[in-house]
Amino acid sequence: MKLQRMNRRALALGALAVSGALALTACGSDDTGDSGSSDSTTSTAAGNIKCDDAKGQLLADGSSAQKNAIDAWVKQFTAACKGVQINYKGGGSGAGITAFTQGTVAFAGSDSALKPEEVTASKEVCSGGQGIDLPMVGGPIALAYNVEGVDNLVLDAPTLAKIFSDKIKNWNDPAIAKLNPDAELPDLKIQAFHRSDESGTTDNFTKYLTAAAPDMWKYEGGKAWTAPGGQSASGSSGVAQQVKQTAGAISYMELSYAKDTSVVAIDTGAAEPVKASVDTATAAIADAKVVGTGKDLALELNYATKADGAYPITLVTYEIVCDKGNKAETLPTVKAFLGYMASEDGQKILAENDYAPMPDDIIAKVRETVAGLS
């Protein structure tokens, strides 16, 4: 399997292990385990899961980008740990952070690290502590499109900036034609879709446009879409569905949502245009630097990379949790579940899907931090 071949190579290079194809369905985020023990280590298809004192219901919300991964983790964890129920809503990064700072969820998922004001807000619910960012999931943000007869579309950052700010309106525009001299581009209106909800995917995509096309992209970044024009849909699944059913559509989404669609290759200035894949995302994420302080492990990505084989539009999804002051009734389950996610077996779940596991040095720090949560 391609995944296994990549894993062997990644281990040899000391880089990220990367993934194969996501084919998980019916992995509900509120599955309830019916076997195993809540105070033991249980052997499952995913390996040894340490349930410890996990029990009861755990509520979480946030990044839809990682929901397929969370669903896979939940399925394994709740099958192993009797009596545990985990409900991850996946309502978007903004919704997750809001729920976390309001104290209604035990942890949140976000495709962007906490902002200073969000850290401040978290101190109201983290008694004696604050919210911290734990990088857990990596992967590329694909540009999926629906243009009949055009199978190998190439775009660059300036052209994408114009498309998503309503300055380029048709698929046969000269700027697109110049990048695709052999393509038969139709006289078809571009239907650019962006996220309607606050999204870390939007944040990462606009960071790429800001870094790689600063002269063309003058709009404020962040989780909320601020550029003019285009249409919107909620969640990664929402924009993916719009691309699949709308002629002329294009949108940004995690690779795991871009199934059965054509995907843009990005002209970064490297020797060849680069397509979104776990291979090319690995090359970009491997250059990430830890910029968080203390127990916070926020990463900095290079969105303007021109390295050969490096896909520039990547994201890292964080689990946001209190370093101190977690609720006593949910702390054991939070530690057990996050500990499983960060474990070697948990990260292998990513390596069996369209996600990139974290580098060994980063995930080792995550495991240490999770073990010390209080």
mmCIF file of C-alpha atoms in Angstrom:
data_model
loop_
_atom_site.group_PDB
_atom_site.id
_atom_site.type_symbol
_atom_site.label_atom_id
_atom_site.label_comp_id
_atom_site.label_asym_id
_atom_site.label_seq_id
_atom_site.Cartn_x
_atom_site.Cartn_y
_atom_site.Cartn_z
ATOM 1 C CA MET A 1 0.000 0.000 0.000
ATOM 2 C CA LYS A 2 1.229 3.495 -0.828
ATOM 3 C CA LEU A 3 0.758 4.559 2.805
ATOM 4 C CA GLN A 4 3.063 1.850 4.078
ATOM 5 C CA ARG A 5 5.711 2.699 1.528
ATOM 6 C CA MET A 6 5.560 6.352 2.548
ATOM 7 C CA ASN A 7 5.683 5.473 6.228
ATOM 8 C CA ARG A 8 8.884 3.478 5.749
ATOM 9 C CA ARG A 9 10.446 6.339 3.863
ATOM 10 C CA ALA A 10 9.273 8.921 6.389
ATOM 11 C CA LEU A 11 10.669 6.939 9.281
ATOM 12 C CA ALA A 12 13.978 6.571 7.488
ATOM 13 C CA LEU A 13 14.172 10.313 6.925
ATOM 14 C CA GLY A 14 12.917 11.172 10.412
ATOM 15 C CA ALA A 15 10.094 13.164 8.841
ATOM 16 C CA LEU A 16 6.333 12.858 8.999
ATOM 17 C CA ALA A 17 4.502 9.634 8.414
ATOM 18 C CA VAL A 18 1.861 10.265 5.780
ATOM 19 C CA SER A 19 -1.357 8.818 4.599
ATOM 20 C CA GLY A 20 -3.355 6.781 2.176
ATOM 21 C CA ALA A 21 -7.024 7.183 1.337
ATOM 22 C CA LEU A 22 -9.920 8.057 3.581
ATOM 23 C CA ALA A 23 -12.714 5.578 3.261
ATOM 24 C CA LEU A 24 -14.364 5.858 6.632
ATOM 25 C CA THR A 25 -18.118 6.022 6.678
ATOM 26 C CA ALA A 26 -20.614 5.503 9.443
ATOM 27 C CA CYS A 27 -18.090 6.554 12.074
ATOM 28 C CA GLY A 28 -20.502 8.622 14.114
ATOM 29 C CA SER A 29 -18.967 11.048 16.540
ATOM 30 C CA ASP A 30 -21.308 9.873 19.267
ATOM 31 C CA ASP A 31 -20.588 6.157 19.048
ATOM 32 C CA THR A 32 -20.749 4.419 22.400
ATOM 33 C CA GLY A 33 -18.370 1.641 23.353
ATOM 34 C CA ASP A 34 -19.768 -1.727 24.311
ATOM 35 C CA SER A 35 -16.636 -3.611 25.254
ATOM 36 C CA GLY A 36 -13.404 -3.208 27.152
ATOM 37 C CA SER A 37 -12.812 -1.655 30.539
ATOM 38 C CA SER A 38 -12.755 1.972 31.673
ATOM 39 C CA ASP A 39 -9.781 1.431 33.946
ATOM 40 C CA SER A 40 -7.512 -0.790 31.876
ATOM 41 C CA THR A 41 -5.489 -0.991 28.704
ATOM 42 C CA THR A 42 -7.551 -2.606 25.956
ATOM 43 C CA SER A 43 -6.242 -4.184 22.760
ATOM 44 C CA THR A 44 -8.221 -3.114 19.677
ATOM 45 C CA ALA A 45 -7.772 -2.953 15.929
ATOM 46 C CA ALA A 46 -5.961 0.343 16.529
ATOM 47 C CA GLY A 47 -3.579 -1.158 19.077
ATOM 48 C CA ASN A 48 -3.485 -0.750 22.858
ATOM 49 C CA ILE A 49 -5.803 1.949 24.160
ATOM 50 C CA LYS A 50 -5.311 3.177 27.727
ATOM 51 C CA CYS A 51 -8.793 3.912 29.037
ATOM 52 C CA ASP A 52 -7.558 4.743 32.555
ATOM 53 C CA ASP A 53 -10.503 6.330 34.421
ATOM 54 C CA ALA A 54 -12.376 7.501 31.311
ATOM 55 C CA LYS A 55 -16.132 7.432 31.779
ATOM 56 C CA GLY A 56 -19.346 9.214 30.902
ATOM 57 C CA GLN A 57 -19.999 11.717 28.129
ATOM 58 C CA LEU A 58 -17.463 14.085 26.599
ATOM 59 C CA LEU A 59 -18.647 17.052 24.546
ATOM 60 C CA ALA A 60 -16.375 18.769 22.018
ATOM 61 C CA ASP A 61 -16.761 21.008 18.989
ATOM 62 C CA GLY A 62 -14.676 22.764 16.383
ATOM 63 C CA SER A 63 -12.767 22.155 13.178
ATOM 64 C CA SER A 64 -14.702 20.309 10.515
ATOM 65 C CA ALA A 65 -11.355 19.699 8.793
ATOM 66 C CA GLN A 66 -10.432 17.078 11.367
ATOM 67 C CA LYS A 67 -13.880 15.573 11.887
ATOM 68 C CA ASN A 68 -13.173 12.511 9.750
ATOM 69 C CA ALA A 69 -10.094 11.853 11.880
ATOM 70 C CA ILE A 70 -11.983 12.481 15.127
ATOM 71 C CA ASP A 71 -14.741 10.103 14.028
ATOM 72 C CA ALA A 72 -12.163 7.373 13.397
ATOM 73 C CA TRP A 73 -10.557 7.959 16.801
ATOM 74 C CA VAL A 74 -13.936 7.982 18.546
ATOM 75 C CA LYS A 75 -14.928 4.706 16.928
ATOM 76 C CA GLN A 76 -11.821 2.946 18.229
ATOM 77 C CA PHE A 77 -11.740 4.620 21.643
ATOM 78 C CA THR A 78 -15.384 4.098 22.554
ATOM 79 C CA ALA A 79 -15.228 0.496 21.352
ATOM 80 C CA ALA A 80 -12.375 -0.087 23.783
ATOM 81 C CA CYS A 81 -13.520 1.994 26.761
ATOM 82 C CA LYS A 82 -16.821 0.803 28.167
ATOM 83 C CA GLY A 83 -19.362 3.435 29.124
ATOM 84 C CA VAL A 84 -17.663 6.333 27.324
ATOM 85 C CA GLN A 85 -19.568 8.513 24.881
ATOM 86 C CA ILE A 86 -17.793 11.231 22.875
ATOM 87 C CA ASN A 87 -19.755 13.769 20.858
ATOM 88 C CA TYR A 88 -17.618 15.944 18.556
ATOM 89 C CA LYS A 89 -19.922 18.313 16.705
ATOM 90 C CA GLY A 90 -17.488 19.613 14.057
ATOM 91 C CA GLY A 91 -19.264 22.966 13.726
ATOM 92 C CA GLY A 92 -16.148 24.849 12.602
ATOM 93 C CA SER A 93 -13.095 26.276 14.330
ATOM 94 C CA GLY A 94 -14.800 29.512 15.335
ATOM 95 C CA ALA A 95 -17.736 27.696 16.897
ATOM 96 C CA GLY A 96 -15.368 25.382 18.728
ATOM 97 C CA ILE A 97 -13.291 28.156 20.256
ATOM 98 C CA THR A 98 -16.430 30.047 21.271
ATOM 99 C CA ALA A 99 -17.837 26.934 22.938
ATOM 100 C CA PHE A 100 -14.520 26.327 24.694
ATOM 101 C CA THR A 101 -14.198 29.870 26.058
ATOM 102 C CA GLN A 102 -17.811 29.673 27.237
ATOM 103 C CA GLY A 103 -17.057 26.455 29.083
ATOM 104 C CA THR A 104 -19.608 24.303 27.251
ATOM 105 C CA VAL A 105 -17.118 21.783 25.796
ATOM 106 C CA ALA A 106 -14.204 19.886 27.314
ATOM 107 C CA PHE A 107 -11.922 20.626 24.362
ATOM 108 C CA ALA A 108 -12.121 22.247 20.948
ATOM 109 C CA GLY A 109 -10.576 21.611 17.544
ATOM 110 C CA SER A 110 -9.191 24.535 15.550
ATOM 111 C CA ASP A 111 -7.216 24.906 12.326
ATOM 112 C CA SER A 112 -5.688 28.077 13.765
ATOM 113 C CA ALA A 113 -3.885 28.675 17.033
ATOM 114 C CA LEU A 114 -5.599 30.706 19.745
ATOM 115 C CA LYS A 115 -5.364 34.482 19.429
ATOM 116 C CA PRO A 116 -4.198 36.490 22.470
ATOM 117 C CA GLU A 117 -7.723 37.644 23.231
ATOM 118 C CA GLU A 118 -8.957 34.054 23.042
ATOM 119 C CA VAL A 119 -6.258 32.946 25.474
ATOM 120 C CA THR A 120 -7.412 35.710 27.815
ATOM 121 C CA ALA A 121 -11.033 34.564 27.490
ATOM 122 C CA SER A 122 -10.015 30.972 28.202
ATOM 123 C CA LYS A 123 -8.680 31.933 31.620
ATOM 124 C CA GLU A 124 -12.270 32.488 32.735
ATOM 125 C CA VAL A 125 -13.024 28.783 32.302
ATOM 126 C CA CYS A 126 -9.560 27.307 32.990
ATOM 127 C CA SER A 127 -9.290 27.847 36.744
ATOM 128 C CA GLY A 128 -5.684 28.798 37.434
ATOM 129 C CA GLY A 129 -4.653 28.044 33.868
ATOM 130 C CA GLN A 130 -5.388 28.882 30.227
ATOM 131 C CA GLY A 131 -6.199 27.334 26.881
ATOM 132 C CA ILE A 132 -3.258 25.833 24.988
ATOM 133 C CA ASP A 133 -2.783 24.599 21.403
ATOM 134 C CA LEU A 134 -1.850 20.953 20.869
ATOM 135 C CA PRO A 135 -1.027 20.149 17.200
ATOM 136 C CA MET A 136 -2.604 16.789 16.415
ATOM 137 C CA VAL A 137 -3.567 16.579 12.720
ATOM 138 C CA GLY A 138 -1.893 17.825 9.541
ATOM 139 C CA GLY A 139 -2.865 17.888 5.902
ATOM 140 C CA PRO A 140 -3.223 19.819 2.650
ATOM 141 C CA ILE A 141 -6.016 22.213 1.709
ATOM 142 C CA ALA A 142 -7.045 21.238 -1.803
ATOM 143 C CA LEU A 143 -8.578 23.512 -4.435
ATOM 144 C CA ALA A 144 -11.336 21.336 -5.881
ATOM 145 C CA TYR A 145 -13.072 22.412 -9.077
ATOM 146 C CA ASN A 146 -15.817 21.313 -11.458
ATOM 147 C CA VAL A 147 -15.043 22.216 -15.075
ATOM 148 C CA GLU A 148 -15.997 19.535 -17.573
ATOM 149 C CA GLY A 149 -13.198 18.562 -19.941
ATOM 150 C CA VAL A 150 -10.454 20.215 -17.879
ATOM 151 C CA ASP A 151 -8.607 17.546 -15.918
ATOM 152 C CA ASN A 152 -5.225 19.044 -15.063
ATOM 153 C CA LEU A 153 -5.833 22.667 -14.146
ATOM 154 C CA VAL A 154 -2.866 24.748 -13.016
ATOM 155 C CA LEU A 155 -3.310 27.984 -11.080
ATOM 156 C CA ASP A 156 -0.955 30.261 -9.152
ATOM 157 C CA ALA A 157 -1.449 32.481 -6.113
ATOM 158 C CA PRO A 158 -2.131 35.769 -7.999
ATOM 159 C CA THR A 159 -4.731 34.071 -10.202
ATOM 160 C CA LEU A 160 -6.386 32.387 -7.235
ATOM 161 C CA ALA A 161 -6.472 35.722 -5.424
ATOM 162 C CA LYS A 162 -8.302 37.261 -8.384
ATOM 163 C CA ILE A 163 -10.702 34.330 -8.681
ATOM 164 C CA PHE A 164 -11.672 34.435 -5.008
ATOM 165 C CA SER A 165 -12.060 38.225 -4.970
ATOM 166 C CA ASP A 166 -14.348 38.237 -8.028
ATOM 167 C CA LYS A 167 -11.803 39.902 -10.337
ATOM 168 C CA ILE A 168 -11.565 36.903 -12.666
ATOM 169 C CA LYS A 169 -15.073 35.802 -13.594
ATOM 170 C CA ASN A 170 -14.795 33.240 -16.426
ATOM 171 C CA TRP A 171 -12.824 30.044 -16.846
ATOM 172 C CA ASN A 172 -11.441 31.129 -20.224
ATOM 173 C CA ASP A 173 -9.882 34.267 -18.735
ATOM 174 C CA PRO A 174 -6.454 35.058 -20.289
ATOM 175 C CA ALA A 175 -4.689 34.666 -16.930
ATOM 176 C CA ILE A 176 -6.001 31.106 -16.561
ATOM 177 C CA ALA A 177 -5.333 30.341 -20.235
ATOM 178 C CA LYS A 178 -1.698 31.433 -19.880
ATOM 179 C CA LEU A 179 -1.161 28.886 -17.113
ATOM 180 C CA ASN A 180 -2.973 26.172 -19.080
ATOM 181 C CA PRO A 181 -1.907 26.519 -22.747
ATOM 182 C CA ASP A 182 -3.013 22.986 -23.667
ATOM 183 C CA ALA A 183 -6.411 23.079 -21.964
ATOM 184 C CA GLU A 184 -9.696 23.757 -23.743
ATOM 185 C CA LEU A 185 -11.102 26.252 -21.249
ATOM 186 C CA PRO A 186 -14.848 26.861 -21.632
ATOM 187 C CA ASP A 187 -16.628 30.209 -21.684
ATOM 188 C CA LEU A 188 -18.155 29.347 -18.323
ATOM 189 C CA LYS A 189 -18.793 31.524 -15.302
ATOM 190 C CA ILE A 190 -16.616 30.796 -12.280
ATOM 191 C CA GLN A 191 -18.632 29.886 -9.190
ATOM 192 C CA ALA A 192 -16.203 30.484 -6.309
ATOM 193 C CA PHE A 193 -17.413 29.108 -2.979
ATOM 194 C CA HIS A 194 -16.063 30.075 0.428
ATOM 195 C CA ARG A 195 -16.995 29.043 3.958
ATOM 196 C CA SER A 196 -19.983 30.814 5.503
ATOM 197 C CA ASP A 197 -18.963 29.782 9.019
ATOM 198 C CA GLU A 198 -15.841 30.891 10.834
ATOM 199 C CA SER A 199 -13.203 28.424 9.790
ATOM 200 C CA GLY A 200 -9.548 27.738 10.372
ATOM 201 C CA THR A 201 -9.475 26.418 6.809
ATOM 202 C CA THR A 202 -10.417 29.891 5.617
ATOM 203 C CA ASP A 203 -7.740 31.336 7.895
ATOM 204 C CA ASN A 204 -5.047 29.085 6.424
ATOM 205 C CA PHE A 205 -6.165 29.614 2.821
ATOM 206 C CA THR A 206 -6.156 33.404 3.174
ATOM 207 C CA LYS A 207 -2.774 33.270 4.938
ATOM 208 C CA TYR A 208 -1.482 31.530 1.821
ATOM 209 C CA LEU A 209 -2.951 34.213 -0.459
ATOM 210 C CA THR A 210 -1.524 36.977 1.747
ATOM 211 C CA ALA A 211 1.940 35.399 1.770
ATOM 212 C CA ALA A 212 2.111 34.283 -1.871
ATOM 213 C CA ALA A 213 0.147 37.072 -3.608
ATOM 214 C CA PRO A 214 0.509 40.164 -1.395
ATOM 215 C CA ASP A 215 -0.048 42.565 -4.306
ATOM 216 C CA MET A 216 -3.334 40.905 -5.255
ATOM 217 C CA TRP A 217 -4.818 39.916 -1.897
ATOM 218 C CA LYS A 218 -5.485 42.957 0.268
ATOM 219 C CA TYR A 219 -8.254 41.558 2.424
ATOM 220 C CA GLU A 220 -8.176 40.941 6.131
ATOM 221 C CA GLY A 221 -7.394 37.361 7.090
ATOM 222 C CA GLY A 222 -8.836 35.308 9.894
ATOM 223 C CA LYS A 223 -11.507 32.657 10.268
ATOM 224 C CA ALA A 224 -14.258 34.786 8.695
ATOM 225 C CA TRP A 225 -14.293 35.348 4.925
ATOM 226 C CA THR A 226 -13.913 39.069 4.103
ATOM 227 C CA ALA A 227 -13.323 39.263 0.325
ATOM 228 C CA PRO A 228 -16.121 40.411 -1.995
ATOM 229 C CA GLY A 229 -18.111 38.210 -4.333
ATOM 230 C CA GLY A 230 -18.486 34.474 -4.461
ATOM 231 C CA GLN A 231 -20.980 32.196 -2.790
ATOM 232 C CA SER A 232 -20.862 30.497 0.580
ATOM 233 C CA ALA A 233 -21.623 27.171 2.197
ATOM 234 C CA SER A 234 -21.260 25.851 5.721
ATOM 235 C CA GLY A 235 -18.486 23.481 6.682
ATOM 236 C CA SER A 236 -15.996 21.552 4.589
ATOM 237 C CA SER A 237 -18.717 19.099 3.618
ATOM 238 C CA GLY A 238 -20.912 21.995 2.482
ATOM 239 C CA VAL A 239 -18.408 23.556 0.090
ATOM 240 C CA ALA A 240 -17.421 20.099 -1.186
ATOM 241 C CA GLN A 241 -21.034 19.326 -2.028
ATOM 242 C CA GLN A 242 -21.429 22.636 -3.862
ATOM 243 C CA VAL A 243 -18.363 21.947 -6.002
ATOM 244 C CA LYS A 244 -19.632 18.490 -6.924
ATOM 245 C CA GLN A 245 -23.068 19.723 -7.979
ATOM 246 C CA THR A 246 -22.264 23.125 -9.532
ATOM 247 C CA ALA A 247 -20.759 23.503 -13.013
ATOM 248 C CA GLY A 248 -17.891 26.019 -12.948
ATOM 249 C CA ALA A 249 -17.430 25.753 -9.185
ATOM 250 C CA ILE A 250 -14.182 25.985 -7.255
ATOM 251 C CA SER A 251 -13.531 25.972 -3.516
ATOM 252 C CA TYR A 252 -10.931 25.219 -0.861
ATOM 253 C CA MET A 253 -11.266 22.204 1.426
ATOM 254 C CA GLU A 254 -9.233 19.530 3.151
ATOM 255 C CA LEU A 255 -8.061 16.767 0.846
ATOM 256 C CA SER A 256 -10.255 14.210 2.597
ATOM 257 C CA TYR A 257 -13.324 16.157 1.381
ATOM 258 C CA ALA A 258 -12.112 16.474 -2.226
ATOM 259 C CA LYS A 259 -13.040 12.930 -3.199
ATOM 260 C CA ASP A 260 -14.341 12.375 -6.730
ATOM 261 C CA THR A 261 -13.424 15.920 -7.778
ATOM 262 C CA SER A 262 -10.637 17.410 -9.857
ATOM 263 C CA VAL A 263 -7.923 19.158 -7.852
ATOM 264 C CA VAL A 264 -5.825 22.178 -8.882
ATOM 265 C CA ALA A 265 -2.047 21.961 -9.181
ATOM 266 C CA ILE A 266 -0.369 25.075 -7.753
ATOM 267 C CA ASP A 267 2.371 26.884 -9.663
ATOM 268 C CA THR A 268 4.570 27.996 -6.763
ATOM 269 C CA GLY A 269 7.583 28.930 -8.857
ATOM 270 C CA ALA A 270 9.112 25.495 -8.295
ATOM 271 C CA ALA A 271 10.273 23.308 -11.172
ATOM 272 C CA GLU A 272 6.811 21.761 -11.555
ATOM 273 C CA PRO A 273 3.289 22.678 -10.392
ATOM 274 C CA VAL A 274 2.407 20.908 -7.142
ATOM 275 C CA LYS A 275 -0.819 19.047 -6.404
ATOM 276 C CA ALA A 276 -2.345 18.578 -2.976
ATOM 277 C CA SER A 277 -1.340 15.230 -1.538
ATOM 278 C CA VAL A 278 -0.031 13.895 1.726
ATOM 279 C CA ASP A 279 3.408 13.620 0.129
ATOM 280 C CA THR A 280 3.549 17.271 -0.868
ATOM 281 C CA ALA A 281 1.945 18.453 2.383
ATOM 282 C CA THR A 282 4.619 16.572 4.291
ATOM 283 C CA ALA A 283 7.344 18.540 2.545
ATOM 284 C CA ALA A 284 5.713 21.784 3.683
ATOM 285 C CA ILE A 285 4.705 20.800 7.234
ATOM 286 C CA ALA A 286 8.150 19.395 7.955
ATOM 287 C CA ASP A 287 9.454 22.978 7.893
ATOM 288 C CA ALA A 288 7.012 24.155 10.575
ATOM 289 C CA LYS A 289 8.465 25.833 13.659
ATOM 290 C CA VAL A 290 7.086 25.800 17.189
ATOM 291 C CA VAL A 291 6.255 29.404 18.081
ATOM 292 C CA GLY A 292 4.074 28.789 21.139
ATOM 293 C CA THR A 293 5.463 29.436 24.595
ATOM 294 C CA GLY A 294 5.308 27.296 27.712
ATOM 295 C CA LYS A 295 3.003 24.348 27.183
ATOM 296 C CA ASP A 296 1.482 25.925 24.076
ATOM 297 C CA LEU A 297 2.719 24.193 20.907
ATOM 298 C CA ALA A 298 1.430 26.496 18.155
ATOM 299 C CA LEU A 299 3.295 26.075 14.854
ATOM 300 C CA GLU A 300 4.350 28.503 12.129
ATOM 301 C CA LEU A 301 4.035 27.320 8.510
ATOM 302 C CA ASN A 302 5.758 28.711 5.402
ATOM 303 C CA TYR A 303 2.874 29.444 3.022
ATOM 304 C CA ALA A 304 5.123 31.058 0.401
ATOM 305 C CA THR A 305 7.416 28.074 -0.067
ATOM 306 C CA LYS A 306 8.888 27.524 -3.536
ATOM 307 C CA ALA A 307 10.599 24.256 -2.672
ATOM 308 C CA ASP A 308 10.186 21.502 -5.226
ATOM 309 C CA GLY A 309 7.436 19.090 -4.260
ATOM 310 C CA ALA A 310 6.155 21.236 -1.382
ATOM 311 C CA TYR A 311 2.443 22.045 -1.437
ATOM 312 C CA PRO A 312 2.033 25.510 0.080
ATOM 313 C CA ILE A 313 -1.594 25.437 1.282
ATOM 314 C CA THR A 314 -1.405 23.224 4.346
ATOM 315 C CA LEU A 315 -2.945 23.311 7.766
ATOM 316 C CA VAL A 316 -2.333 21.900 11.194
ATOM 317 C CA THR A 317 -5.339 21.228 13.382
ATOM 318 C CA TYR A 318 -4.974 21.850 17.102
ATOM 319 C CA GLU A 319 -6.843 20.412 20.030
ATOM 320 C CA ILE A 320 -7.460 23.267 22.459
ATOM 321 C CA VAL A 321 -7.669 22.365 26.125
ATOM 322 C CA CYS A 322 -6.979 23.903 29.525
ATOM 323 C CA ASP A 323 -3.454 23.281 30.764
ATOM 324 C CA LYS A 324 -4.834 23.629 34.313
ATOM 325 C CA GLY A 325 -8.336 23.946 35.692
ATOM 326 C CA ASN A 326 -10.102 21.299 33.613
ATOM 327 C CA LYS A 327 -13.417 20.136 35.049
ATOM 328 C CA ALA A 328 -12.885 17.236 37.426
ATOM 329 C CA GLU A 329 -15.725 15.193 35.958
ATOM 330 C CA THR A 330 -14.303 15.271 32.404
ATOM 331 C CA LEU A 331 -10.538 15.476 33.020
ATOM 332 C CA PRO A 332 -9.887 11.691 33.093
ATOM 333 C CA THR A 333 -11.705 11.178 29.800
ATOM 334 C CA VAL A 334 -10.064 14.207 28.170
ATOM 335 C CA LYS A 335 -6.601 12.952 29.138
ATOM 336 C CA ALA A 336 -7.327 9.386 28.035
ATOM 337 C CA PHE A 337 -8.846 10.395 24.687
ATOM 338 C CA LEU A 338 -6.263 13.055 23.801
ATOM 339 C CA GLY A 339 -3.563 10.679 24.989
ATOM 340 C CA TYR A 340 -4.851 8.042 22.580
ATOM 341 C CA MET A 341 -5.019 10.561 19.725
ATOM 342 C CA ALA A 342 -1.384 11.511 20.313
ATOM 343 C CA SER A 343 -0.198 7.938 20.838
ATOM 344 C CA GLU A 344 1.649 5.953 18.211
ATOM 345 C CA ASP A 345 -1.482 3.914 17.554
ATOM 346 C CA GLY A 346 -3.657 6.989 17.396
ATOM 347 C CA GLN A 347 -1.360 8.706 14.932
ATOM 348 C CA LYS A 348 -1.425 5.574 12.784
ATOM 349 C CA ILE A 349 -5.154 6.171 12.379
ATOM 350 C CA LEU A 350 -4.188 9.382 10.566
ATOM 351 C CA ALA A 351 -1.641 7.481 8.512
ATOM 352 C CA GLU A 352 -4.476 5.304 7.210
ATOM 353 C CA ASN A 353 -6.445 8.347 6.046
ATOM 354 C CA ASP A 354 -5.879 11.573 4.099
ATOM 355 C CA TYR A 355 -4.125 13.239 7.045
ATOM 356 C CA ALA A 356 -0.476 13.649 7.988
ATOM 357 C CA PRO A 357 0.636 12.628 11.492
ATOM 358 C CA MET A 358 2.720 15.073 13.466
ATOM 359 C CA PRO A 359 6.535 14.832 13.408
ATOM 360 C CA ASP A 360 8.015 12.686 16.155
ATOM 361 C CA ASP A 361 9.532 15.577 18.097
ATOM 362 C CA ILE A 362 6.279 17.554 18.074
ATOM 363 C CA ILE A 363 3.990 14.680 19.013
ATOM 364 C CA ALA A 364 6.348 13.687 21.836
ATOM 365 C CA LYS A 365 5.827 17.136 23.344
ATOM 366 C CA VAL A 366 2.057 16.778 22.870
ATOM 367 C CA ARG A 367 2.056 13.470 24.744
ATOM 368 C CA GLU A 368 4.027 14.966 27.605
ATOM 369 C CA THR A 369 1.678 17.941 27.807
ATOM 370 C CA VAL A 370 -1.462 15.787 27.752
ATOM 371 C CA ALA A 371 -0.090 13.619 30.567
ATOM 372 C CA GLY A 372 0.370 16.734 32.700
ATOM 373 C CA LEU A 373 -3.091 18.228 32.217
ATOM 374 C CA SER A 374 -4.836 18.984 35.482
#
